[in-house]
mmCIF file of C-alpha atoms in Angstrom:
data_model
loop_
_atom_site.group_PDB
_atom_site.id
_atom_site.type_symbol
_atom_site.label_atom_id
_atom_site.label_comp_id
_atom_site.label_asym_id
_atom_site.label_seq_id
_atom_site.Cartn_x
_atom_site.Cartn_y
_atom_site.Cartn_z
ATOM 1 C CA MET A 1 0.000 0.000 0.000
ATOM 2 C CA ALA A 2 1.369 3.412 -0.869
ATOM 3 C CA GLY A 3 2.949 5.272 2.016
ATOM 4 C CA ALA A 4 1.835 8.732 0.947
ATOM 5 C CA ALA A 5 0.637 11.047 3.696
ATOM 6 C CA ALA A 6 -3.121 11.281 4.087
ATOM 7 C CA THR A 7 -3.414 15.002 4.647
ATOM 8 C CA ALA A 8 -7.097 15.398 3.857
ATOM 9 C CA ILE A 9 -10.154 13.348 3.014
ATOM 10 C CA ALA A 10 -12.070 16.087 1.230
ATOM 11 C CA THR A 11 -11.745 19.428 -0.478
ATOM 12 C CA ALA A 12 -14.250 22.216 -0.091
ATOM 13 C CA SER A 13 -15.185 24.966 -2.481
ATOM 14 C CA SER A 14 -13.815 28.398 -1.583
ATOM 15 C CA THR A 15 -17.240 29.906 -2.237
ATOM 16 C CA PHE A 16 -18.439 28.433 1.055
ATOM 17 C CA PRO A 17 -17.280 29.852 4.418
ATOM 18 C CA ARG A 18 -14.731 27.596 6.077
ATOM 19 C CA LEU A 19 -16.145 26.327 9.351
ATOM 20 C CA ASP A 20 -14.835 23.815 11.820
ATOM 21 C CA PHE A 21 -17.049 21.019 13.110
ATOM 22 C CA ARG A 22 -18.390 23.191 15.917
ATOM 23 C CA GLY A 23 -19.654 25.782 13.435
ATOM 24 C CA HIS A 24 -16.907 28.341 14.210
ATOM 25 C CA PRO A 25 -14.829 30.008 11.462
ATOM 26 C CA ALA A 26 -11.758 27.939 10.676
ATOM 27 C CA SER A 27 -8.292 29.354 10.117
ATOM 28 C CA SER A 28 -7.499 29.790 6.438
ATOM 29 C CA LYS A 29 -3.699 29.879 6.843
ATOM 30 C CA ARG A 30 -2.376 27.080 8.974
ATOM 31 C CA ALA A 31 -3.732 23.844 10.392
ATOM 32 C CA LEU A 32 -2.371 20.587 11.785
ATOM 33 C CA THR A 33 -2.505 17.576 9.493
ATOM 34 C CA TYR A 34 -1.859 13.951 10.218
ATOM 35 C CA GLU A 35 -0.297 11.007 8.476
ATOM 36 C CA LEU A 36 -1.949 7.572 8.629
ATOM 37 C CA ARG A 37 0.101 4.530 7.741
ATOM 38 C CA GLY A 38 -0.464 0.809 7.402
ATOM 39 C CA ASN A 39 1.567 -2.284 6.636
ATOM 40 C CA ASP A 40 2.710 -2.624 3.039
ATOM 41 C CA ARG A 41 1.586 -5.849 1.336
ATOM 42 C CA GLU A 42 2.258 -7.199 -2.118
ATOM 43 C CA GLN A 43 -0.884 -9.257 -2.710
ATOM 44 C CA ASP A 44 -4.460 -8.080 -3.032
ATOM 45 C CA ASP A 45 -7.457 -9.569 -1.242
ATOM 46 C CA GLU A 46 -9.455 -12.169 -3.102
ATOM 47 C CA ASP A 47 -12.319 -9.710 -3.388
ATOM 48 C CA GLY A 48 -10.214 -7.235 -5.334
ATOM 49 C CA MET A 49 -9.572 -4.630 -2.641
ATOM 50 C CA GLU A 50 -6.036 -4.123 -1.382
ATOM 51 C CA PRO A 51 -5.640 -5.573 2.141
ATOM 52 C CA TRP A 52 -5.650 -3.197 5.085
ATOM 53 C CA ASP A 53 -4.873 -4.214 8.643
ATOM 54 C CA GLU A 54 -6.758 -1.864 10.940
ATOM 55 C CA GLY A 55 -4.569 -2.930 13.853
ATOM 56 C CA THR A 56 -1.530 -1.273 12.271
ATOM 57 C CA GLN A 57 -3.094 2.186 11.891
ATOM 58 C CA ARG A 58 -1.426 4.996 13.753
ATOM 59 C CA LEU A 59 -1.704 8.762 13.736
ATOM 60 C CA GLU A 60 1.499 10.724 13.560
ATOM 61 C CA CYS A 61 1.628 14.491 13.659
ATOM 62 C CA ALA A 62 3.113 15.789 10.430
ATOM 63 C CA GLY A 63 3.447 19.391 11.568
ATOM 64 C CA GLU A 64 1.823 22.585 10.347
ATOM 65 C CA VAL A 65 0.959 23.046 6.688
ATOM 66 C CA ASP A 66 -1.186 25.461 4.738
ATOM 67 C CA SER A 67 -4.850 24.516 4.863
ATOM 68 C CA ILE A 68 -5.567 25.772 1.320
ATOM 69 C CA LEU A 69 -4.533 23.563 -1.612
ATOM 70 C CA ASP A 70 -4.979 26.341 -4.190
ATOM 71 C CA GLU A 71 -7.093 29.392 -4.787
ATOM 72 C CA GLU A 72 -10.263 27.402 -5.375
ATOM 73 C CA LEU A 73 -10.168 24.367 -3.073
ATOM 74 C CA ASN A 74 -9.674 24.025 0.675
ATOM 75 C CA PRO A 75 -8.669 20.710 2.232
ATOM 76 C CA ILE A 76 -10.383 19.184 5.244
ATOM 77 C CA PRO A 77 -7.544 17.439 7.115
ATOM 78 C CA PHE A 78 -7.909 14.579 9.557
ATOM 79 C CA SER A 79 -7.162 16.959 12.417
ATOM 80 C CA GLU A 80 -10.585 18.564 11.952
ATOM 81 C CA LEU A 81 -12.404 15.280 12.545
ATOM 82 C CA PRO A 82 -13.564 15.012 16.160
ATOM 83 C CA SER A 83 -14.066 11.270 15.659
ATOM 84 C CA LEU A 84 -12.699 8.670 13.253
ATOM 85 C CA THR A 85 -15.718 6.396 13.740
ATOM 86 C CA ASN A 86 -18.643 8.829 13.532
ATOM 87 C CA ILE A 87 -17.916 11.274 10.713
ATOM 88 C CA GLY A 88 -20.258 14.149 9.925
ATOM 89 C CA MET A 89 -19.419 16.579 7.099
ATOM 90 C CA CYS A 90 -22.773 18.019 6.087
ATOM 91 C CA SER A 91 -23.181 21.434 4.436
ATOM 92 C CA GLN A 92 -19.411 21.997 4.203
ATOM 93 C CA GLY A 93 -19.371 22.864 0.508
ATOM 94 C CA ILE A 94 -17.410 19.682 -0.258
ATOM 95 C CA VAL A 95 -16.818 19.141 -3.979
ATOM 96 C CA LYS A 96 -14.450 16.175 -3.924
ATOM 97 C CA LEU A 97 -13.522 13.232 -1.691
ATOM 98 C CA SER A 98 -9.892 12.181 -1.576
ATOM 99 C CA SER A 99 -8.802 8.572 -2.025
ATOM 100 C CA ASN A 100 -7.363 9.002 1.493
ATOM 101 C CA ILE A 101 -10.836 8.165 2.766
ATOM 102 C CA ARG A 102 -9.618 4.562 2.739
ATOM 103 C CA PHE A 103 -7.626 5.310 5.896
ATOM 104 C CA LEU A 104 -10.885 5.731 7.836
ATOM 105 C CA ALA A 105 -11.475 1.978 7.859
ATOM 106 C CA SER A 106 -12.711 2.065 11.464
ATOM 107 C CA ALA A 107 -15.612 4.421 10.631
ATOM 108 C CA THR A 108 -19.102 3.082 11.359
ATOM 109 C CA CYS A 109 -21.122 6.175 10.411
ATOM 110 C CA VAL A 110 -20.377 8.598 7.557
ATOM 111 C CA GLN A 111 -22.674 11.506 6.698
ATOM 112 C CA ILE A 112 -21.619 13.726 3.790
ATOM 113 C CA CYS A 113 -24.951 15.218 2.761
ATOM 114 C CA CYS A 114 -25.938 18.651 1.458
ATOM 115 C CA ASN A 115 -22.678 19.180 -0.431
ATOM 116 C CA GLU A 116 -21.588 19.341 -4.082
ATOM 117 C CA LEU A 117 -20.114 15.875 -4.601
ATOM 118 C CA SER A 118 -20.342 14.556 -8.147
ATOM 119 C CA LYS A 119 -18.301 11.393 -7.637
ATOM 120 C CA ILE A 120 -17.491 8.882 -4.904
ATOM 121 C CA PRO A 121 -13.983 7.367 -5.046
ATOM 122 C CA ALA A 122 -13.632 3.609 -5.352
ATOM 123 C CA GLU A 123 -11.716 3.667 -2.050
ATOM 124 C CA ILE A 124 -15.064 3.928 -0.246
ATOM 125 C CA GLY A 125 -14.941 0.135 -0.348
ATOM 126 C CA TYR A 126 -12.312 0.135 2.405
ATOM 127 C CA LEU A 127 -14.847 1.395 4.961
ATOM 128 C CA ARG A 128 -16.077 -2.111 5.695
ATOM 129 C CA ASN A 129 -17.297 -1.298 9.206
ATOM 130 C CA LEU A 130 -19.890 1.201 7.985
ATOM 131 C CA THR A 131 -23.449 0.683 9.167
ATOM 132 C CA LEU A 132 -24.745 4.100 8.027
ATOM 133 C CA LEU A 133 -23.763 5.961 4.851
ATOM 134 C CA ASP A 134 -25.589 9.191 4.038
ATOM 135 C CA LEU A 135 -24.701 10.815 0.705
ATOM 136 C CA SER A 136 -28.034 12.526 0.122
ATOM 137 C CA LYS A 137 -28.424 15.983 -1.426
ATOM 138 C CA ASN A 138 -25.316 15.953 -3.609
ATOM 139 C CA ASN A 139 -24.760 15.792 -7.385
ATOM 140 C CA LEU A 140 -23.908 12.109 -7.735
ATOM 141 C CA THR A 141 -24.662 10.476 -11.090
ATOM 142 C CA SER A 142 -23.255 7.011 -10.330
ATOM 143 C CA LEU A 143 -21.848 4.794 -7.575
ATOM 144 C CA PRO A 144 -18.638 2.738 -7.637
ATOM 145 C CA GLU A 145 -18.908 -1.040 -7.845
ATOM 146 C CA THR A 146 -16.759 -1.225 -4.707
ATOM 147 C CA ILE A 147 -19.787 -0.552 -2.518
ATOM 148 C CA ILE A 148 -20.177 -4.336 -2.591
ATOM 149 C CA HIS A 149 -17.492 -4.441 0.125
ATOM 150 C CA LEU A 150 -19.666 -2.485 2.605
ATOM 151 C CA THR A 151 -21.216 -5.699 3.868
ATOM 152 C CA LYS A 152 -22.130 -4.316 7.327
ATOM 153 C CA LEU A 153 -24.174 -1.459 5.890
ATOM 154 C CA VAL A 154 -27.686 -1.237 7.356
ATOM 155 C CA ASN A 155 -28.818 2.211 6.196
ATOM 156 C CA LEU A 156 -27.896 3.726 2.806
ATOM 157 C CA LYS A 157 -29.246 7.196 2.000
ATOM 158 C CA LEU A 158 -28.838 8.467 -1.566
ATOM 159 C CA SER A 159 -31.817 10.790 -1.803
ATOM 160 C CA SER A 160 -31.796 13.960 -3.917
ATOM 161 C CA ASN A 161 -28.911 13.258 -6.252
ATOM 162 C CA GLN A 162 -28.699 12.797 -10.029
ATOM 163 C CA LEU A 163 -28.239 9.023 -10.037
ATOM 164 C CA GLU A 164 -29.019 7.492 -13.430
ATOM 165 C CA SER A 165 -28.278 3.892 -12.476
ATOM 166 C CA ILE A 166 -27.526 1.652 -9.515
ATOM 167 C CA PRO A 167 -24.719 -0.930 -9.862
ATOM 168 C CA ALA A 168 -25.581 -4.612 -9.665
ATOM 169 C CA ALA A 169 -23.171 -4.719 -6.712
ATOM 170 C CA ILE A 170 -26.022 -3.372 -4.573
ATOM 171 C CA GLY A 171 -27.114 -6.998 -4.207
ATOM 172 C CA GLY A 172 -24.026 -7.682 -2.104
ATOM 173 C CA LEU A 173 -25.277 -5.464 0.732
ATOM 174 C CA THR A 174 -27.149 -8.339 2.333
ATOM 175 C CA LYS A 175 -27.591 -6.629 5.739
ATOM 176 C CA LEU A 176 -29.144 -3.494 4.283
ATOM 177 C CA ALA A 177 -32.497 -2.663 5.903
ATOM 178 C CA VAL A 178 -33.159 0.896 4.636
ATOM 179 C CA LEU A 179 -32.420 2.102 1.104
ATOM 180 C CA SER A 180 -33.390 5.653 0.122
ATOM 181 C CA LEU A 181 -33.180 6.441 -3.604
ATOM 182 C CA ASP A 182 -35.890 9.070 -3.931
ATOM 183 C CA HIS A 183 -35.486 12.229 -6.034
ATOM 184 C CA ASN A 184 -33.006 10.849 -8.572
ATOM 185 C CA GLN A 185 -33.017 10.050 -12.305
ATOM 186 C CA LEU A 186 -33.400 6.278 -12.086
ATOM 187 C CA LYS A 187 -35.253 4.559 -14.921
ATOM 188 C CA ALA A 188 -34.615 1.024 -13.693
ATOM 189 C CA ILE A 189 -33.569 -0.922 -10.611
ATOM 190 C CA PRO A 190 -31.150 -3.858 -11.012
ATOM 191 C CA PRO A 191 -32.706 -7.288 -10.413
ATOM 192 C CA GLN A 192 -29.927 -8.004 -7.893
ATOM 193 C CA ILE A 193 -31.950 -6.010 -5.393
ATOM 194 C CA GLY A 194 -33.794 -9.266 -4.755
ATOM 195 C CA LEU A 195 -30.670 -10.523 -2.974
ATOM 196 C CA ILE A 196 -31.025 -7.987 -0.142
ATOM 197 C CA LYS A 197 -33.078 -10.325 2.015
ATOM 198 C CA ASP A 198 -33.223 -8.043 5.084
ATOM 199 C CA LEU A 199 -34.502 -4.976 3.218
ATOM 200 C CA VAL A 200 -37.408 -3.414 5.124
ATOM 201 C CA SER A 201 -37.786 0.050 3.556
ATOM 202 C CA LEU A 202 -37.244 1.093 -0.073
ATOM 203 C CA ASP A 203 -37.984 4.642 -1.227
ATOM 204 C CA LEU A 204 -38.045 5.195 -5.000
ATOM 205 C CA SER A 205 -40.236 8.293 -5.078
ATOM 206 C CA ASP A 206 -39.722 10.946 -7.747
ATOM 207 C CA ASN A 207 -37.842 8.779 -10.232
ATOM 208 C CA PRO A 208 -38.794 8.115 -13.906
ATOM 209 C CA ILE A 209 -39.330 4.418 -13.115
ATOM 210 C CA LYS A 210 -42.034 2.664 -15.140
ATOM 211 C CA VAL A 211 -41.623 -0.956 -13.978
ATOM 212 C CA LEU A 212 -39.879 -2.793 -11.149
ATOM 213 C CA PRO A 213 -37.934 -6.063 -11.410
ATOM 214 C CA ALA A 214 -39.930 -9.134 -10.432
ATOM 215 C CA GLU A 215 -37.056 -10.064 -8.079
ATOM 216 C CA LEU A 216 -38.556 -7.482 -5.737
ATOM 217 C CA GLY A 217 -41.113 -10.122 -4.841
ATOM 218 C CA LYS A 218 -38.375 -12.133 -3.125
ATOM 219 C CA LEU A 219 -38.013 -9.521 -0.374
ATOM 220 C CA GLN A 220 -40.111 -11.126 2.359
ATOM 221 C CA PHE A 221 -39.380 -8.460 4.980
ATOM 222 C CA LEU A 222 -40.097 -5.447 2.762
ATOM 223 C CA ARG A 223 -42.722 -3.432 4.621
ATOM 224 C CA ARG A 224 -42.401 0.045 3.138
ATOM 225 C CA LEU A 225 -42.197 0.583 -0.609
ATOM 226 C CA THR A 226 -42.648 4.207 -1.673
ATOM 227 C CA LEU A 227 -43.271 5.015 -5.345
ATOM 228 C CA ASP A 228 -44.866 8.454 -5.159
ATOM 229 C CA ARG A 229 -44.805 10.397 -8.436
ATOM 230 C CA CYS A 230 -43.265 7.546 -10.443
ATOM 231 C CA PRO A 231 -44.793 7.103 -13.950
ATOM 232 C CA LEU A 232 -45.626 3.420 -13.427
ATOM 233 C CA VAL A 233 -47.267 1.539 -16.297
ATOM 234 C CA GLU A 234 -50.849 0.471 -15.756
ATOM 235 C CA ASP A 235 -50.797 -2.561 -18.036
ATOM 236 C CA PHE A 236 -48.301 -4.842 -19.792
ATOM 237 C CA LYS A 237 -48.216 -5.491 -23.526
ATOM 238 C CA HIS A 238 -45.783 -8.017 -24.966
ATOM 239 C CA SER A 239 -45.335 -9.977 -28.166
ATOM 240 C CA PRO A 240 -45.051 -13.787 -28.166
ATOM 241 C CA LEU A 241 -42.372 -13.421 -30.863
ATOM 242 C CA HIS A 242 -38.708 -13.153 -29.936
ATOM 243 C CA SER A 243 -35.260 -13.490 -31.490
ATOM 244 C CA PRO A 244 -33.641 -16.887 -30.785
ATOM 245 C CA PRO A 245 -30.149 -16.922 -29.210
ATOM 246 C CA THR A 246 -27.099 -17.193 -31.436
ATOM 247 C CA LEU A 247 -24.813 -20.241 -31.439
ATOM 248 C CA LEU A 248 -22.319 -18.227 -29.403
ATOM 249 C CA GLU A 249 -24.913 -17.497 -26.758
ATOM 250 C CA LEU A 250 -26.157 -21.089 -26.679
ATOM 251 C CA ALA A 251 -22.602 -22.317 -26.055
ATOM 252 C CA ALA A 252 -22.035 -19.650 -23.417
ATOM 253 C CA ARG A 253 -25.279 -20.601 -21.652
ATOM 254 C CA VAL A 254 -24.106 -24.209 -21.373
ATOM 255 C CA LEU A 255 -20.746 -23.138 -19.929
ATOM 256 C CA VAL A 256 -22.324 -20.882 -17.322
ATOM 257 C CA ARG A 257 -25.214 -23.184 -16.410
ATOM 258 C CA HIS A 258 -22.884 -26.131 -15.752
ATOM 259 C CA ASP A 259 -20.129 -23.976 -14.209
ATOM 260 C CA VAL A 260 -17.540 -25.230 -16.701
ATOM 261 C CA THR A 261 -13.980 -24.084 -15.970
ATOM 262 C CA VAL A 262 -12.885 -21.557 -18.574
ATOM 263 C CA PRO A 263 -9.513 -22.462 -20.148
ATOM 264 C CA PRO A 264 -6.824 -19.784 -19.721
ATOM 265 C CA THR A 265 -6.247 -19.748 -23.484
ATOM 266 C CA LEU A 266 -9.770 -18.440 -24.133
ATOM 267 C CA PRO A 267 -9.606 -15.039 -25.916
ATOM 268 C CA PRO A 268 -10.181 -12.037 -23.610
ATOM 269 C CA HIS A 269 -13.302 -10.884 -25.458
ATOM 270 C CA LEU A 270 -14.954 -14.265 -24.861
ATOM 271 C CA LYS A 271 -14.027 -14.166 -21.166
ATOM 272 C CA ASP A 272 -15.666 -10.763 -20.920
ATOM 273 C CA TYR A 273 -18.704 -12.120 -22.754
ATOM 274 C CA LEU A 274 -19.126 -14.920 -20.200
ATOM 275 C CA LYS A 275 -18.906 -12.426 -17.331
ATOM 276 C CA GLY A 276 -21.893 -10.548 -18.731
ATOM 277 C CA ALA A 277 -24.441 -13.276 -18.090
ATOM 278 C CA GLY A 278 -27.830 -12.272 -16.755
ATOM 279 C CA THR A 279 -30.056 -14.496 -14.630
ATOM 280 C CA CYS A 280 -33.545 -15.573 -15.645
ATOM 281 C CA THR A 281 -36.157 -14.396 -13.155
ATOM 282 C CA PHE A 282 -38.060 -17.673 -13.415
ATOM 283 C CA CYS A 283 -35.548 -20.538 -13.765
ATOM 284 C CA ASP A 284 -32.304 -18.779 -12.736
ATOM 285 C CA GLY A 285 -30.777 -19.850 -16.049
ATOM 286 C CA PRO A 286 -28.203 -17.624 -17.808
ATOM 287 C CA TYR A 287 -28.842 -15.379 -20.789
ATOM 288 C CA PHE A 288 -26.747 -12.818 -22.664
ATOM 289 C CA GLU A 289 -28.106 -10.958 -25.687
ATOM 290 C CA SER A 290 -31.389 -12.809 -26.131
ATOM 291 C CA TRP A 291 -34.146 -12.576 -23.559
ATOM 292 C CA VAL A 292 -37.860 -11.881 -23.299
ATOM 293 C CA THR A 293 -39.856 -9.861 -20.811
ATOM 294 C CA ARG A 294 -43.183 -10.658 -19.228
ATOM 295 C CA GLY A 295 -45.034 -8.720 -16.599
ATOM 296 C CA LYS A 296 -47.775 -8.844 -14.013
ATOM 297 C CA MET A 297 -49.511 -6.386 -11.738
ATOM 298 C CA VAL A 298 -49.403 -7.043 -8.000
ATOM 299 C CA GLU A 299 -51.178 -5.209 -5.217
ATOM 300 C CA LYS A 300 -49.134 -3.862 -2.322
ATOM 301 C CA ASN A 301 -49.987 -1.108 0.127
ATOM 302 C CA GLU A 302 -53.289 -0.516 -1.657
ATOM 303 C CA MET A 303 -51.643 0.200 -4.987
ATOM 304 C CA LEU A 304 -50.918 -1.799 -8.141
ATOM 305 C CA ILE A 305 -47.224 -2.325 -8.795
ATOM 306 C CA PRO A 306 -45.940 -3.488 -12.207
ATOM 307 C CA LEU A 307 -43.358 -6.271 -11.861
ATOM 308 C CA GLU A 308 -41.344 -7.247 -14.922
ATOM 309 C CA TYR A 309 -39.819 -10.703 -15.459
ATOM 310 C CA THR A 310 -36.677 -11.066 -17.565
ATOM 311 C CA LEU A 311 -36.656 -14.597 -18.989
ATOM 312 C CA CYS A 312 -34.047 -16.647 -20.847
ATOM 313 C CA VAL A 313 -36.851 -18.186 -22.948
ATOM 314 C CA PRO A 314 -40.587 -17.398 -23.150
ATOM 315 C CA HIS A 315 -41.592 -19.681 -20.288
ATOM 316 C CA TRP A 316 -45.144 -18.346 -20.622
ATOM 317 C CA ASN A 317 -47.210 -15.974 -22.722
ATOM 318 C CA THR A 318 -50.313 -15.598 -20.560
ATOM 319 C CA GLU A 319 -50.956 -15.288 -16.872
ATOM 320 C CA MET A 320 -52.755 -18.635 -16.902
ATOM 321 C CA GLU A 321 -49.662 -20.317 -18.339
ATOM 322 C CA ARG A 322 -47.517 -18.711 -15.646
ATOM 323 C CA VAL A 323 -49.755 -20.016 -12.874
ATOM 324 C CA LYS A 324 -49.700 -23.545 -14.328
ATOM 325 C CA LEU A 325 -45.907 -23.563 -14.303
ATOM 326 C CA MET A 326 -45.955 -22.956 -10.562
ATOM 327 C CA PHE A 327 -47.478 -26.401 -9.917
#
């Protein structure tokens, strides 16, 4: 792991008044910063994130340095954090998070709402002790795939951003109970959301969502589903006709379905093709470029919700056929 000094975890716009975490004006000339170090290791974790031993963390005073990086951005050094476990940086005019956020691996609560963030660094995945992450009221358009490493997360707040998609990695947050995605630009929710078995509350209000994945029906503990002001469809129309899979896709389906070991000599583009397999909502079989959709309306909380099935083959064409297949 690089031994560079972690002088700040965020930079704030100079158009906002610089305040400390008690609300008092902060000095604009000099401030203490700190260096956080960990053991260097050559190999990465199996999950793709570089290993980090929290037991080797230590704070060392690095002396006084200027608290302004340049004329436009001001750093927020570690010395301004009253706690390394409960971090609150709301309404600080923050425009960018540093990759040094990875050094806060002991944090359990991070609230960086009401700022001007447009991107979250991939290093957020190092904060594996997080139970609460609040990034609401920013300018985020996407999330890094590394959120899959936040396996202790219980509450994820992403309200009032500009999110256009949610990564499939969201399905890895199996302990998540509350997910707030209201007031964004989401047109679809990944079917992997059905893997979040403990999800209790899901807020999708004020998004251009027309249908929801049928995998949502697998969430047995879901008690609160909010879809206010979403342009949901009122009926499904589908054609019984569909394009059959190519020979390439048929071969790839066999490999994935039977978990065949891929030879190392396989061309890279075919390896990437195999990694892009989707999962049939009905039979859990793989599909790639050829699939069909079917839908049904279900009643929940006194409202009709359109659920869409993504199928590897047209298992059914009518609701009666679907019911028969269940027996």
